[in-house]
């Protein structure tokens, strides 16, 4: 992927508001695009810099709101395929988080924002492995996977770097929308790791308690 700096990134990007979808720097997010406005957004992005911003709408009483969280993450379209029924299957590669400044008039049906990259410039630095107790992390993860009956190849997990494992878990685990936003806004990888470990432990304990009550 090409190297980016805040200077060569646009200050205006299209955004895709999607509850529960989390993109993190260096993460990969597959998306199935079928709504006409978002098909337009992807096609327009492919004509320019291939960048779109993923951001979560705030929910109100469980209903999706048009108000968005102030922090999202920009991703570059790293692969795309058009299906026979006109959908686009794309994968976004996470680059850099951003803060929204203000919204511009919509274009081809999708939303666009002027944004500020500066609070998250550190995202562009090479990934440093988080300072964590790996044995404790793996024990918590093993407990979570076991209480949720998720089969995994444990050797693969042991051979995966902590940074990749943490990013993948943060993006793929079924955390709540608020939890996902907290993960997105974690200041660095070590803080993100601590938060992921806490959320996995809470989810595992809650699931274990729930199973005991039903027996």
PDB file of C-alpha atoms in Angstrom:
ATOM      1  CA  UNK A   1       0.000   0.000   0.000  1.00  0.00           C
ATOM      2  CA  UNK A   2       1.344   3.438  -0.853  1.00  0.00           C
ATOM      3  CA  UNK A   3       2.738   5.527   1.976  1.00  0.00           C
ATOM      4  CA  UNK A   4       0.538   8.321   3.262  1.00  0.00           C
ATOM      5  CA  UNK A   5       1.156  11.467   5.252  1.00  0.00           C
ATOM      6  CA  UNK A   6      -1.362  14.016   6.556  1.00  0.00           C
ATOM      7  CA  UNK A   7      -0.097  16.353   3.808  1.00  0.00           C
ATOM      8  CA  UNK A   8      -0.990  14.043   0.920  1.00  0.00           C
ATOM      9  CA  UNK A   9      -4.363  12.959   2.317  1.00  0.00           C
ATOM     10  CA  UNK A  10      -7.520  14.787   1.198  1.00  0.00           C
ATOM     11  CA  UNK A  11      -9.335  17.019   3.689  1.00  0.00           C
ATOM     12  CA  UNK A  12     -12.684  15.966   2.206  1.00  0.00           C
ATOM     13  CA  UNK A  13     -13.780  12.327   2.030  1.00  0.00           C
ATOM     14  CA  UNK A  14     -16.994  10.388   1.441  1.00  0.00           C
ATOM     15  CA  UNK A  15     -18.167   8.513   4.519  1.00  0.00           C
ATOM     16  CA  UNK A  16     -20.011   5.230   4.887  1.00  0.00           C
ATOM     17  CA  UNK A  17     -22.052   5.265   8.133  1.00  0.00           C
ATOM     18  CA  UNK A  18     -22.403   1.643   9.212  1.00  0.00           C
ATOM     19  CA  UNK A  19     -23.339   0.598  12.757  1.00  0.00           C
ATOM     20  CA  UNK A  20     -21.169  -2.128  14.239  1.00  0.00           C
ATOM     21  CA  UNK A  21     -18.596  -2.013  11.425  1.00  0.00           C
ATOM     22  CA  UNK A  22     -15.149  -1.233  12.775  1.00  0.00           C
ATOM     23  CA  UNK A  23     -12.132  -0.444  10.622  1.00  0.00           C
ATOM     24  CA  UNK A  24      -8.787   0.100  12.338  1.00  0.00           C
ATOM     25  CA  UNK A  25      -5.448   1.236  10.904  1.00  0.00           C
ATOM     26  CA  UNK A  26      -3.675  -1.783   9.344  1.00  0.00           C
ATOM     27  CA  UNK A  27      -6.939  -3.788   9.532  1.00  0.00           C
ATOM     28  CA  UNK A  28      -8.839  -5.291   6.598  1.00  0.00           C
ATOM     29  CA  UNK A  29     -12.610  -4.887   6.309  1.00  0.00           C
ATOM     30  CA  UNK A  30     -14.620  -6.792   3.650  1.00  0.00           C
ATOM     31  CA  UNK A  31     -17.871  -5.094   2.599  1.00  0.00           C
ATOM     32  CA  UNK A  32     -20.787  -6.129   0.406  1.00  0.00           C
ATOM     33  CA  UNK A  33     -22.059  -2.946  -1.304  1.00  0.00           C
ATOM     34  CA  UNK A  34     -25.567  -3.046  -2.791  1.00  0.00           C
ATOM     35  CA  UNK A  35     -27.342   0.270  -2.032  1.00  0.00           C
ATOM     36  CA  UNK A  36     -27.299   2.565  -5.105  1.00  0.00           C
ATOM     37  CA  UNK A  37     -25.835   5.558  -3.198  1.00  0.00           C
ATOM     38  CA  UNK A  38     -22.958   3.480  -1.829  1.00  0.00           C
ATOM     39  CA  UNK A  39     -22.321   1.860  -5.207  1.00  0.00           C
ATOM     40  CA  UNK A  40     -21.991   5.449  -6.504  1.00  0.00           C
ATOM     41  CA  UNK A  41     -19.659   6.295  -3.629  1.00  0.00           C
ATOM     42  CA  UNK A  42     -17.354   3.362  -4.353  1.00  0.00           C
ATOM     43  CA  UNK A  43     -17.312   4.066  -8.099  1.00  0.00           C
ATOM     44  CA  UNK A  44     -16.562   7.756  -7.463  1.00  0.00           C
ATOM     45  CA  UNK A  45     -13.777   6.818  -5.015  1.00  0.00           C
ATOM     46  CA  UNK A  46     -12.258   4.492  -7.626  1.00  0.00           C
ATOM     47  CA  UNK A  47     -12.088   7.454 -10.042  1.00  0.00           C
ATOM     48  CA  UNK A  48     -10.068   9.511  -7.530  1.00  0.00           C
ATOM     49  CA  UNK A  49      -7.981   8.403  -4.538  1.00  0.00           C
ATOM     50  CA  UNK A  50      -9.716   5.089  -3.655  1.00  0.00           C
ATOM     51  CA  UNK A  51     -10.346   6.367  -0.101  1.00  0.00           C
ATOM     52  CA  UNK A  52     -13.552   6.249   1.934  1.00  0.00           C
ATOM     53  CA  UNK A  53     -14.214   6.864   5.621  1.00  0.00           C
ATOM     54  CA  UNK A  54     -15.933   4.270   7.791  1.00  0.00           C
ATOM     55  CA  UNK A  55     -17.879   5.802  10.672  1.00  0.00           C
ATOM     56  CA  UNK A  56     -20.631   4.679  13.023  1.00  0.00           C
ATOM     57  CA  UNK A  57     -24.009   6.413  13.375  1.00  0.00           C
ATOM     58  CA  UNK A  58     -25.064   7.010  16.967  1.00  0.00           C
ATOM     59  CA  UNK A  59     -28.073   4.905  17.835  1.00  0.00           C
ATOM     60  CA  UNK A  60     -31.036   6.448  19.662  1.00  0.00           C
ATOM     61  CA  UNK A  61     -33.103   3.970  21.675  1.00  0.00           C
ATOM     62  CA  UNK A  62     -31.790   1.214  19.435  1.00  0.00           C
ATOM     63  CA  UNK A  63     -32.746   3.112  16.253  1.00  0.00           C
ATOM     64  CA  UNK A  64     -30.145   4.299  13.762  1.00  0.00           C
ATOM     65  CA  UNK A  65     -29.646   8.060  13.874  1.00  0.00           C
ATOM     66  CA  UNK A  66     -28.330  10.434  11.202  1.00  0.00           C
ATOM     67  CA  UNK A  67     -25.934  11.848  13.827  1.00  0.00           C
ATOM     68  CA  UNK A  68     -22.511  10.240  13.499  1.00  0.00           C
ATOM     69  CA  UNK A  69     -19.787   9.624  16.040  1.00  0.00           C
ATOM     70  CA  UNK A  70     -17.047  12.264  15.622  1.00  0.00           C
ATOM     71  CA  UNK A  71     -14.240   9.745  14.985  1.00  0.00           C
ATOM     72  CA  UNK A  72     -13.952   7.318  12.077  1.00  0.00           C
ATOM     73  CA  UNK A  73     -11.202   5.569  10.112  1.00  0.00           C
ATOM     74  CA  UNK A  74     -10.263   6.032   6.471  1.00  0.00           C
ATOM     75  CA  UNK A  75      -9.623   2.991   4.355  1.00  0.00           C
ATOM     76  CA  UNK A  76      -8.227   2.460   0.883  1.00  0.00           C
ATOM     77  CA  UNK A  77     -10.087   0.098  -1.457  1.00  0.00           C
ATOM     78  CA  UNK A  78      -7.480  -2.656  -1.807  1.00  0.00           C
ATOM     79  CA  UNK A  79      -9.657  -5.079  -3.782  1.00  0.00           C
ATOM     80  CA  UNK A  80     -13.023  -5.019  -5.514  1.00  0.00           C
ATOM     81  CA  UNK A  81     -15.160  -7.399  -7.560  1.00  0.00           C
ATOM     82  CA  UNK A  82     -18.469  -6.768  -9.268  1.00  0.00           C
ATOM     83  CA  UNK A  83     -21.032  -9.551  -8.986  1.00  0.00           C
ATOM     84  CA  UNK A  84     -23.446 -10.570 -11.726  1.00  0.00           C
ATOM     85  CA  UNK A  85     -26.327  -8.960  -9.839  1.00  0.00           C
ATOM     86  CA  UNK A  86     -24.531  -5.590  -9.694  1.00  0.00           C
ATOM     87  CA  UNK A  87     -23.159  -5.652  -6.129  1.00  0.00           C
ATOM     88  CA  UNK A  88     -19.579  -4.635  -5.351  1.00  0.00           C
ATOM     89  CA  UNK A  89     -17.541  -6.824  -3.012  1.00  0.00           C
ATOM     90  CA  UNK A  90     -14.718  -4.689  -1.694  1.00  0.00           C
ATOM     91  CA  UNK A  91     -12.005  -4.877   0.938  1.00  0.00           C
ATOM     92  CA  UNK A  92     -10.830  -1.749   2.730  1.00  0.00           C
ATOM     93  CA  UNK A  93      -7.332  -1.460   4.143  1.00  0.00           C
ATOM     94  CA  UNK A  94      -7.348   0.796   7.221  1.00  0.00           C
ATOM     95  CA  UNK A  95      -4.961   3.753   6.982  1.00  0.00           C
ATOM     96  CA  UNK A  96      -5.647   6.519   9.479  1.00  0.00           C
ATOM     97  CA  UNK A  97      -8.345   7.619  11.897  1.00  0.00           C
ATOM     98  CA  UNK A  98      -9.928  11.063  11.561  1.00  0.00           C
ATOM     99  CA  UNK A  99     -12.199  13.538  13.322  1.00  0.00           C
ATOM    100  CA  UNK A 100     -15.096  15.014  11.372  1.00  0.00           C
ATOM    101  CA  UNK A 101     -15.134  18.817  11.126  1.00  0.00           C
ATOM    102  CA  UNK A 102     -18.291  19.611   9.192  1.00  0.00           C
ATOM    103  CA  UNK A 103     -20.575  18.003   6.682  1.00  0.00           C
ATOM    104  CA  UNK A 104     -20.834  19.124   3.074  1.00  0.00           C
ATOM    105  CA  UNK A 105     -23.914  18.736   0.867  1.00  0.00           C
ATOM    106  CA  UNK A 106     -24.418  15.112  -0.143  1.00  0.00           C
ATOM    107  CA  UNK A 107     -23.166  14.020  -3.561  1.00  0.00           C
ATOM    108  CA  UNK A 108     -24.792  11.243  -5.626  1.00  0.00           C
ATOM    109  CA  UNK A 109     -26.794  10.399  -2.495  1.00  0.00           C
ATOM    110  CA  UNK A 110     -23.882   9.773  -0.106  1.00  0.00           C
ATOM    111  CA  UNK A 111     -22.476  11.900   2.698  1.00  0.00           C
ATOM    112  CA  UNK A 112     -19.190  13.807   2.641  1.00  0.00           C
ATOM    113  CA  UNK A 113     -17.250  15.477   5.429  1.00  0.00           C
ATOM    114  CA  UNK A 114     -14.343  17.837   5.833  1.00  0.00           C
ATOM    115  CA  UNK A 115     -12.074  16.090   8.271  1.00  0.00           C
ATOM    116  CA  UNK A 116      -9.049  16.563  10.488  1.00  0.00           C
ATOM    117  CA  UNK A 117      -6.302  13.922  10.394  1.00  0.00           C
ATOM    118  CA  UNK A 118      -3.973  15.618  12.855  1.00  0.00           C
ATOM    119  CA  UNK A 119      -5.164  14.011  16.141  1.00  0.00           C
ATOM    120  CA  UNK A 120      -4.212  10.570  14.802  1.00  0.00           C
ATOM    121  CA  UNK A 121      -0.963  11.183  12.895  1.00  0.00           C
ATOM    122  CA  UNK A 122       0.690   8.428  14.937  1.00  0.00           C
ATOM    123  CA  UNK A 123      -1.425   5.876  13.050  1.00  0.00           C
ATOM    124  CA  UNK A 124       0.900   6.373  10.074  1.00  0.00           C
ATOM    125  CA  UNK A 125       4.007   5.273  11.974  1.00  0.00           C
ATOM    126  CA  UNK A 126       5.211   1.664  11.624  1.00  0.00           C
ATOM    127  CA  UNK A 127       3.246  -0.698  13.857  1.00  0.00           C
ATOM    128  CA  UNK A 128       4.933  -1.312  17.189  1.00  0.00           C
ATOM    129  CA  UNK A 129       3.995  -4.441  19.095  1.00  0.00           C
ATOM    130  CA  UNK A 130       1.901  -3.607  22.176  1.00  0.00           C
ATOM    131  CA  UNK A 131       3.381  -4.106  25.629  1.00  0.00           C
ATOM    132  CA  UNK A 132       1.232  -6.925  26.964  1.00  0.00           C
ATOM    133  CA  UNK A 133       1.355 -10.068  29.033  1.00  0.00           C
ATOM    134  CA  UNK A 134       0.864 -12.445  26.114  1.00  0.00           C
ATOM    135  CA  UNK A 135       0.228 -15.491  28.347  1.00  0.00           C
ATOM    136  CA  UNK A 136      -2.588 -13.663  30.166  1.00  0.00           C
ATOM    137  CA  UNK A 137      -3.983 -12.391  26.853  1.00  0.00           C
ATOM    138  CA  UNK A 138      -4.070 -15.918  25.405  1.00  0.00           C
ATOM    139  CA  UNK A 139      -5.682 -17.301  28.583  1.00  0.00           C
ATOM    140  CA  UNK A 140      -8.484 -14.708  28.384  1.00  0.00           C
ATOM    141  CA  UNK A 141      -8.933 -15.374  24.658  1.00  0.00           C
ATOM    142  CA  UNK A 142      -9.027 -19.146  25.218  1.00  0.00           C
ATOM    143  CA  UNK A 143     -11.737 -18.669  27.888  1.00  0.00           C
ATOM    144  CA  UNK A 144     -13.761 -16.412  25.556  1.00  0.00           C
ATOM    145  CA  UNK A 145     -13.524 -18.845  22.624  1.00  0.00           C
ATOM    146  CA  UNK A 146     -14.412 -21.796  24.820  1.00  0.00           C
ATOM    147  CA  UNK A 147     -17.487 -20.153  26.437  1.00  0.00           C
ATOM    148  CA  UNK A 148     -18.690 -19.053  22.975  1.00  0.00           C
ATOM    149  CA  UNK A 149     -17.903 -22.511  21.505  1.00  0.00           C
ATOM    150  CA  UNK A 150     -15.794 -20.988  18.718  1.00  0.00           C
ATOM    151  CA  UNK A 151     -13.350 -23.548  17.257  1.00  0.00           C
ATOM    152  CA  UNK A 152      -9.915 -22.194  16.324  1.00  0.00           C
ATOM    153  CA  UNK A 153      -6.520 -23.530  15.349  1.00  0.00           C
ATOM    154  CA  UNK A 154      -4.632 -22.539  18.479  1.00  0.00           C
ATOM    155  CA  UNK A 155      -1.233 -22.959  16.783  1.00  0.00           C
ATOM    156  CA  UNK A 156      -2.247 -20.253  14.290  1.00  0.00           C
ATOM    157  CA  UNK A 157      -3.094 -17.886  17.149  1.00  0.00           C
ATOM    158  CA  UNK A 158       0.207 -18.595  18.909  1.00  0.00           C
ATOM    159  CA  UNK A 159       2.098 -17.755  15.694  1.00  0.00           C
ATOM    160  CA  UNK A 160       0.199 -14.496  15.099  1.00  0.00           C
ATOM    161  CA  UNK A 161       1.720 -11.189  16.176  1.00  0.00           C
ATOM    162  CA  UNK A 162      -0.026  -9.456  19.079  1.00  0.00           C
ATOM    163  CA  UNK A 163      -0.723  -6.350  16.978  1.00  0.00           C
ATOM    164  CA  UNK A 164      -2.474  -8.303  14.195  1.00  0.00           C
ATOM    165  CA  UNK A 165      -4.370 -10.473  16.685  1.00  0.00           C
ATOM    166  CA  UNK A 166      -5.623  -7.487  18.703  1.00  0.00           C
ATOM    167  CA  UNK A 167      -6.675  -5.554  15.584  1.00  0.00           C
ATOM    168  CA  UNK A 168      -8.506  -8.598  14.157  1.00  0.00           C
ATOM    169  CA  UNK A 169     -10.308  -9.359  17.432  1.00  0.00           C
ATOM    170  CA  UNK A 170     -11.355  -5.725  17.911  1.00  0.00           C
ATOM    171  CA  UNK A 171     -12.820  -5.644  14.396  1.00  0.00           C
ATOM    172  CA  UNK A 172     -14.440  -9.098  14.301  1.00  0.00           C
ATOM    173  CA  UNK A 173     -15.763  -9.820  17.814  1.00  0.00           C
ATOM    174  CA  UNK A 174     -19.467  -9.030  18.327  1.00  0.00           C
ATOM    175  CA  UNK A 175     -18.935  -6.129  20.720  1.00  0.00           C
ATOM    176  CA  UNK A 176     -21.626  -3.452  21.115  1.00  0.00           C
ATOM    177  CA  UNK A 177     -21.610  -0.314  19.004  1.00  0.00           C
ATOM    178  CA  UNK A 178     -20.437   1.779  21.987  1.00  0.00           C
ATOM    179  CA  UNK A 179     -17.659  -0.730  22.747  1.00  0.00           C
ATOM    180  CA  UNK A 180     -16.536  -0.692  19.113  1.00  0.00           C
ATOM    181  CA  UNK A 181     -16.355   3.097  19.197  1.00  0.00           C
ATOM    182  CA  UNK A 182     -14.274   2.961  22.374  1.00  0.00           C
ATOM    183  CA  UNK A 183     -11.912   0.512  20.644  1.00  0.00           C
ATOM    184  CA  UNK A 184     -11.636   2.833  17.642  1.00  0.00           C
ATOM    185  CA  UNK A 185     -10.779   5.803  19.859  1.00  0.00           C
ATOM    186  CA  UNK A 186      -8.168   3.969  21.980  1.00  0.00           C
ATOM    187  CA  UNK A 187      -5.086   6.227  21.885  1.00  0.00           C
ATOM    188  CA  UNK A 188      -2.525   3.503  21.047  1.00  0.00           C
ATOM    189  CA  UNK A 189      -2.140  -0.230  20.500  1.00  0.00           C
ATOM    190  CA  UNK A 190      -1.309  -1.002  24.129  1.00  0.00           C
ATOM    191  CA  UNK A 191      -4.499   0.760  25.309  1.00  0.00           C
ATOM    192  CA  UNK A 192      -6.454  -1.004  22.558  1.00  0.00           C
ATOM    193  CA  UNK A 193      -5.072  -4.349  23.733  1.00  0.00           C
ATOM    194  CA  UNK A 194      -6.031  -3.689  27.363  1.00  0.00           C
ATOM    195  CA  UNK A 195      -9.556  -2.756  26.269  1.00  0.00           C
ATOM    196  CA  UNK A 196      -9.918  -5.846  24.058  1.00  0.00           C
ATOM    197  CA  UNK A 197      -8.737  -8.087  26.931  1.00  0.00           C
ATOM    198  CA  UNK A 198     -11.251  -6.452  29.332  1.00  0.00           C
ATOM    199  CA  UNK A 199     -14.133  -6.819  26.855  1.00  0.00           C
ATOM    200  CA  UNK A 200     -13.264 -10.457  26.078  1.00  0.00           C
ATOM    201  CA  UNK A 201     -13.066 -11.281  29.804  1.00  0.00           C
ATOM    202  CA  UNK A 202     -16.423  -9.578  30.505  1.00  0.00           C
ATOM    203  CA  UNK A 203     -18.101 -11.337  27.551  1.00  0.00           C
ATOM    204  CA  UNK A 204     -16.680 -14.733  28.558  1.00  0.00           C
ATOM    205  CA  UNK A 205     -17.716 -14.355  32.214  1.00  0.00           C
ATOM    206  CA  UNK A 206     -21.177 -13.142  31.258  1.00  0.00           C
ATOM    207  CA  UNK A 207     -21.627 -16.050  28.844  1.00  0.00           C
ATOM    208  CA  UNK A 208     -20.361 -18.574  31.410  1.00  0.00           C
ATOM    209  CA  UNK A 209     -22.756 -17.182  34.063  1.00  0.00           C
ATOM    210  CA  UNK A 210     -25.647 -17.270  31.619  1.00  0.00           C
ATOM    211  CA  UNK A 211     -24.893 -20.923  30.730  1.00  0.00           C
ATOM    212  CA  UNK A 212     -24.789 -21.889  34.425  1.00  0.00           C
ATOM    213  CA  UNK A 213     -28.157 -20.226  35.068  1.00  0.00           C
ATOM    214  CA  UNK A 214     -29.758 -22.216  32.237  1.00  0.00           C
ATOM    215  CA  UNK A 215     -28.550 -25.565  33.531  1.00  0.00           C
TER     216      UNK A 215
END
